[in-house]
Amino acid sequence: MVERINGKTILTTPISAEDLKGIKIGDIVYLNGSMTTCRDVAHRRLVEEGRELPVDVRNNAIFHAGPIIRPLENDKFEMVSVGPTTSMRMEKFEYEFVKETGVRVIIGKGGMKENTERACKEFGAIHCVFPAGNAVVAATEVEEIVRAEWRDLGMPETLWNCRVKEFVTAVFGAQGRPAARYYLACCAGCGTRFVNLPRGRCSILPKNSRYGFRFGVPLSCASNGLKRMV
């Protein structure tokens, strides 16, 4: 489901291809619902070994990430931090992964290439990014870890199925268009995150009390300087 509330584009799982039709490269989207961390070995198991993913990600989201988890009582867990890992490592698997799983939203770090572009176009998906260096911030957007699968892979590679609330991400690829000219940047001094958009136009993620983002700040942050993230 897609909603636009007070200028915010909110995607709530389950998500259909129709929900994604109005979303463009450079848009900021807020994800609610089911998101599963899924990286190298999980992709390899599904694509190369033909193993069924033990978490249903159809019409939901995956996050190329390696979290730090705190175990609690009664087989419960708490997300301590969850930072994105380089998505390009999953590029060679992504077409088959999207085809087989029906995932709608792929979130990670950095750009991807032709396999992901083709998958987004043919199967109705989008590729988004979350900037590195904000793993603790990302953890605050995880309301609950619902389940953990393939624990034999160790903490970073386990499939952590999470319920998220307004998980903020920027669209890098939509309607089959790649995002080679786009990147996120983060102010090295204050952590303000910037999105570099087409034609040199710059935008800052919307104001939110958890982040303190501001509108109208140019793509430099006083004397702090910018740290390019991807």
Short mmCIF file of C-alpha atoms in Angstrom, two decimals:
data_model
loop_
_atom_site.label_atom_id
_atom_site.label_comp_id
_atom_site.label_asym_id
_atom_site.label_seq_id
_atom_site.Cartn_x
_atom_site.Cartn_y
_atom_site.Cartn_z
CA MET A 1 0.00 0.00 0.00
CA VAL A 2 1.23 3.50 -0.78
CA GLU A 3 0.10 6.66 1.01
CA ARG A 4 1.14 10.27 0.74
CA ILE A 5 0.67 12.00 4.08
CA ASN A 6 1.92 15.52 4.84
CA GLY A 7 4.31 15.36 1.91
CA LYS A 8 5.70 11.95 2.89
CA THR A 9 5.54 8.89 0.65
CA ILE A 10 4.83 5.91 2.89
CA LEU A 11 5.03 2.32 1.63
CA THR A 12 3.37 -0.27 3.84
CA THR A 13 3.81 -3.97 3.16
CA PRO A 14 2.44 -5.88 1.38
CA ILE A 15 3.41 -3.74 -1.60
CA SER A 16 2.13 -4.25 -5.14
CA ALA A 17 3.71 -3.29 -8.45
CA GLU A 18 0.86 -0.80 -8.84
CA ASP A 19 1.90 0.90 -5.59
CA LEU A 20 5.35 1.59 -7.06
CA LYS A 21 4.28 3.12 -10.36
CA GLY A 22 4.29 6.72 -9.11
CA ILE A 23 7.63 6.46 -7.30
CA LYS A 24 10.61 8.10 -9.04
CA ILE A 25 14.38 8.02 -8.69
CA GLY A 26 15.40 10.47 -6.01
CA ASP A 27 12.17 10.12 -4.01
CA ILE A 28 12.42 9.64 -0.27
CA VAL A 29 10.19 6.82 0.91
CA TYR A 30 9.22 5.67 4.38
CA LEU A 31 8.80 1.93 4.77
CA ASN A 32 6.36 0.35 7.23
CA GLY A 33 5.92 -3.35 7.81
CA SER A 34 8.07 -6.35 6.93
CA MET A 35 11.77 -5.97 6.10
CA THR A 36 14.27 -8.87 6.18
CA THR A 37 18.05 -8.55 6.27
CA CYS A 38 19.37 -10.63 3.40
CA ARG A 39 22.90 -10.59 2.06
CA ASP A 40 25.56 -12.68 0.30
CA VAL A 41 25.07 -16.25 1.51
CA ALA A 42 21.28 -16.10 1.54
CA HIS A 43 21.32 -14.97 -2.10
CA ARG A 44 23.78 -17.74 -2.97
CA ARG A 45 21.73 -20.41 -1.23
CA LEU A 46 18.61 -19.45 -3.15
CA VAL A 47 20.12 -18.80 -6.59
CA GLU A 48 23.01 -21.27 -6.77
CA GLU A 49 21.84 -24.02 -4.42
CA GLY A 50 18.13 -23.83 -5.20
CA ARG A 51 17.11 -23.60 -1.55
CA GLU A 52 13.81 -21.95 -0.67
CA LEU A 53 14.08 -18.81 1.42
CA PRO A 54 12.66 -19.62 4.88
CA VAL A 55 11.16 -16.13 5.16
CA ASP A 56 8.45 -15.04 2.73
CA VAL A 57 9.62 -11.73 1.26
CA ARG A 58 7.03 -11.61 -1.53
CA ASN A 59 5.60 -8.08 -1.76
CA ASN A 60 7.87 -7.08 1.12
CA ALA A 61 11.36 -5.59 1.51
CA ILE A 62 14.90 -6.92 1.95
CA PHE A 63 17.87 -5.03 3.36
CA HIS A 64 21.45 -5.82 2.33
CA ALA A 65 22.80 -5.47 5.84
CA GLY A 66 24.78 -7.10 8.63
CA PRO A 67 23.19 -6.19 11.96
CA ILE A 68 24.38 -6.39 15.53
CA ILE A 69 21.79 -8.18 17.63
CA ARG A 70 21.30 -8.42 21.39
CA PRO A 71 19.65 -11.70 22.46
CA LEU A 72 16.83 -11.40 25.00
CA GLU A 73 14.83 -13.97 26.92
CA ASN A 74 12.39 -16.45 25.33
CA ASP A 75 14.18 -16.49 21.98
CA LYS A 76 13.57 -12.77 21.45
CA PHE A 77 16.09 -10.30 20.06
CA GLU A 78 16.81 -6.57 20.05
CA MET A 79 18.32 -4.68 17.13
CA VAL A 80 21.39 -2.76 18.31
CA SER A 81 22.59 -1.52 14.93
CA VAL A 82 21.89 -2.43 11.33
CA GLY A 83 24.12 -0.85 8.71
CA PRO A 84 23.88 -1.47 4.97
CA THR A 85 26.47 -3.56 3.19
CA THR A 86 27.68 -3.01 -0.38
CA SER A 87 24.84 -4.04 -2.65
CA MET A 88 27.04 -4.61 -5.68
CA ARG A 89 28.10 -7.96 -4.21
CA MET A 90 24.52 -9.17 -4.67
CA GLU A 91 24.24 -7.83 -8.22
CA LYS A 92 24.99 -11.13 -9.97
CA PHE A 93 22.19 -12.83 -8.00
CA GLU A 94 19.55 -10.10 -7.97
CA TYR A 95 17.63 -10.84 -11.15
CA GLU A 96 17.00 -14.45 -10.19
CA PHE A 97 16.42 -13.48 -6.57
CA VAL A 98 13.67 -11.01 -7.44
CA LYS A 99 12.16 -13.42 -9.95
CA GLU A 100 12.01 -16.29 -7.47
CA THR A 101 11.00 -14.42 -4.32
CA GLY A 102 8.74 -11.63 -5.58
CA VAL A 103 10.43 -9.07 -3.34
CA ARG A 104 9.30 -5.50 -4.08
CA VAL A 105 11.84 -3.27 -2.29
CA ILE A 106 15.61 -3.84 -2.26
CA ILE A 107 17.53 -1.65 0.18
CA GLY A 108 21.30 -1.48 0.49
CA LYS A 109 24.41 0.64 0.03
CA GLY A 110 25.61 2.00 -3.28
CA GLY A 111 24.51 1.39 -6.82
CA MET A 112 23.70 -1.83 -8.65
CA LYS A 113 23.75 -2.67 -12.35
CA GLU A 114 21.98 -4.41 -15.23
CA ASN A 115 20.65 -7.47 -13.40
CA THR A 116 18.89 -5.34 -10.80
CA GLU A 117 17.71 -2.84 -13.39
CA ARG A 118 16.16 -5.64 -15.45
CA ALA A 119 14.55 -7.22 -12.39
CA CYS A 120 12.98 -3.93 -11.31
CA LYS A 121 11.60 -3.37 -14.80
CA GLU A 122 10.27 -6.89 -15.45
CA PHE A 123 8.92 -7.76 -12.01
CA GLY A 124 7.86 -4.39 -10.60
CA ALA A 125 10.41 -3.64 -7.88
CA ILE A 126 12.50 -0.69 -6.71
CA HIS A 127 16.09 -0.39 -5.51
CA CYS A 128 16.68 1.99 -2.60
CA VAL A 129 19.63 3.03 -0.47
CA PHE A 130 20.27 3.73 3.17
CA PRO A 131 23.50 5.68 3.84
CA ALA A 132 26.39 4.03 5.65
CA GLY A 133 27.39 5.41 9.02
CA ASN A 134 23.81 5.46 10.31
CA ALA A 135 23.45 1.89 11.58
CA VAL A 136 22.30 2.92 15.04
CA VAL A 137 19.74 5.29 13.53
CA ALA A 138 18.44 2.45 11.36
CA ALA A 139 18.02 0.27 14.46
CA THR A 140 15.68 2.84 16.01
CA GLU A 141 13.34 2.28 13.07
CA VAL A 142 13.08 -1.45 13.82
CA GLU A 143 10.08 -1.97 16.10
CA GLU A 144 10.54 -5.71 16.51
CA ILE A 145 12.58 -8.65 15.28
CA VAL A 146 9.81 -11.07 14.41
CA ARG A 147 11.89 -14.14 13.60
CA ALA A 148 15.41 -15.30 12.75
CA GLU A 149 16.15 -17.95 10.12
CA TRP A 150 19.32 -19.64 8.86
CA ARG A 151 21.03 -18.92 12.16
CA ASP A 152 23.79 -21.35 11.19
CA LEU A 153 25.19 -18.55 9.03
CA GLY A 154 26.10 -16.40 12.03
CA MET A 155 24.78 -13.03 13.11
CA PRO A 156 25.58 -10.91 10.01
CA GLU A 157 24.20 -13.43 7.50
CA THR A 158 21.14 -14.64 9.43
CA LEU A 159 17.80 -13.68 7.92
CA TRP A 160 16.43 -11.24 10.51
CA ASN A 161 12.78 -10.61 9.71
CA CYS A 162 11.85 -7.25 11.21
CA ARG A 163 8.82 -5.03 11.61
CA VAL A 164 9.86 -1.48 10.81
CA LYS A 165 8.22 1.90 11.25
CA GLU A 166 9.01 4.76 8.86
CA PHE A 167 12.32 3.27 7.78
CA VAL A 168 13.70 6.15 5.71
CA THR A 169 15.37 5.36 2.39
CA ALA A 170 16.02 7.01 -0.97
CA VAL A 171 15.02 5.49 -4.31
CA PHE A 172 18.01 4.71 -6.54
CA GLY A 173 16.33 2.65 -9.24
CA ALA A 174 12.69 2.63 -10.33
CA GLN A 175 10.78 1.69 -13.48
CA GLY A 176 13.91 -0.10 -14.68
CA ARG A 177 16.14 2.98 -14.67
CA PRO A 178 19.63 2.64 -13.15
CA ALA A 179 21.08 5.11 -10.67
CA ALA A 180 24.73 5.45 -11.64
CA ARG A 181 24.60 9.25 -11.30
CA TYR A 182 23.08 9.30 -7.83
CA TYR A 183 24.68 9.08 -4.42
CA LEU A 184 24.02 9.88 -0.81
CA ALA A 185 26.29 12.01 1.28
CA CYS A 186 26.50 12.53 5.00
CA CYS A 187 27.93 15.58 6.76
CA ALA A 188 31.07 14.40 8.53
CA GLY A 189 30.48 16.88 11.33
CA CYS A 190 26.79 16.73 12.18
CA GLY A 191 25.55 13.64 10.34
CA THR A 192 23.01 15.46 8.15
CA ARG A 193 22.19 13.20 5.22
CA PHE A 194 21.94 14.61 1.70
CA VAL A 195 20.54 13.11 -1.47
CA ASN A 196 22.16 14.15 -4.74
CA LEU A 197 19.37 14.35 -7.32
CA PRO A 198 19.35 14.83 -11.12
CA ARG A 199 20.62 18.00 -12.81
CA GLY A 200 22.66 19.05 -9.81
CA ARG A 201 19.58 19.65 -7.69
CA CYS A 202 20.18 18.83 -4.02
CA SER A 203 17.71 17.83 -1.38
CA ILE A 204 17.85 16.88 2.27
CA LEU A 205 15.81 14.13 3.86
CA PRO A 206 12.63 15.58 5.40
CA LYS A 207 12.70 17.09 8.86
CA ASN A 208 12.22 14.47 11.55
CA SER A 209 12.74 14.84 15.29
CA ARG A 210 14.88 11.71 15.37
CA TYR A 211 17.35 13.13 12.86
CA GLY A 212 17.10 16.90 13.05
CA PHE A 213 17.27 17.27 9.25
CA ARG A 214 16.58 20.73 7.88
CA PHE A 215 15.31 22.00 4.56
CA GLY A 216 17.21 24.59 2.54
CA VAL A 217 20.76 23.79 3.63
CA PRO A 218 23.10 23.74 0.60
CA LEU A 219 25.20 20.66 -0.21
CA SER A 220 27.87 21.68 2.24
CA CYS A 221 27.44 22.03 5.94
CA ALA A 222 29.27 25.13 7.15
CA SER A 223 32.84 24.14 8.07
CA ASN A 224 31.99 20.51 8.75
CA GLY A 225 32.47 19.29 5.20
CA LEU A 226 30.76 16.36 3.55
CA LYS A 227 31.63 12.72 3.66
CA ARG A 228 30.58 10.88 0.53
CA MET A 229 28.80 7.70 1.57
CA VAL A 230 28.38 5.65 -1.61
#
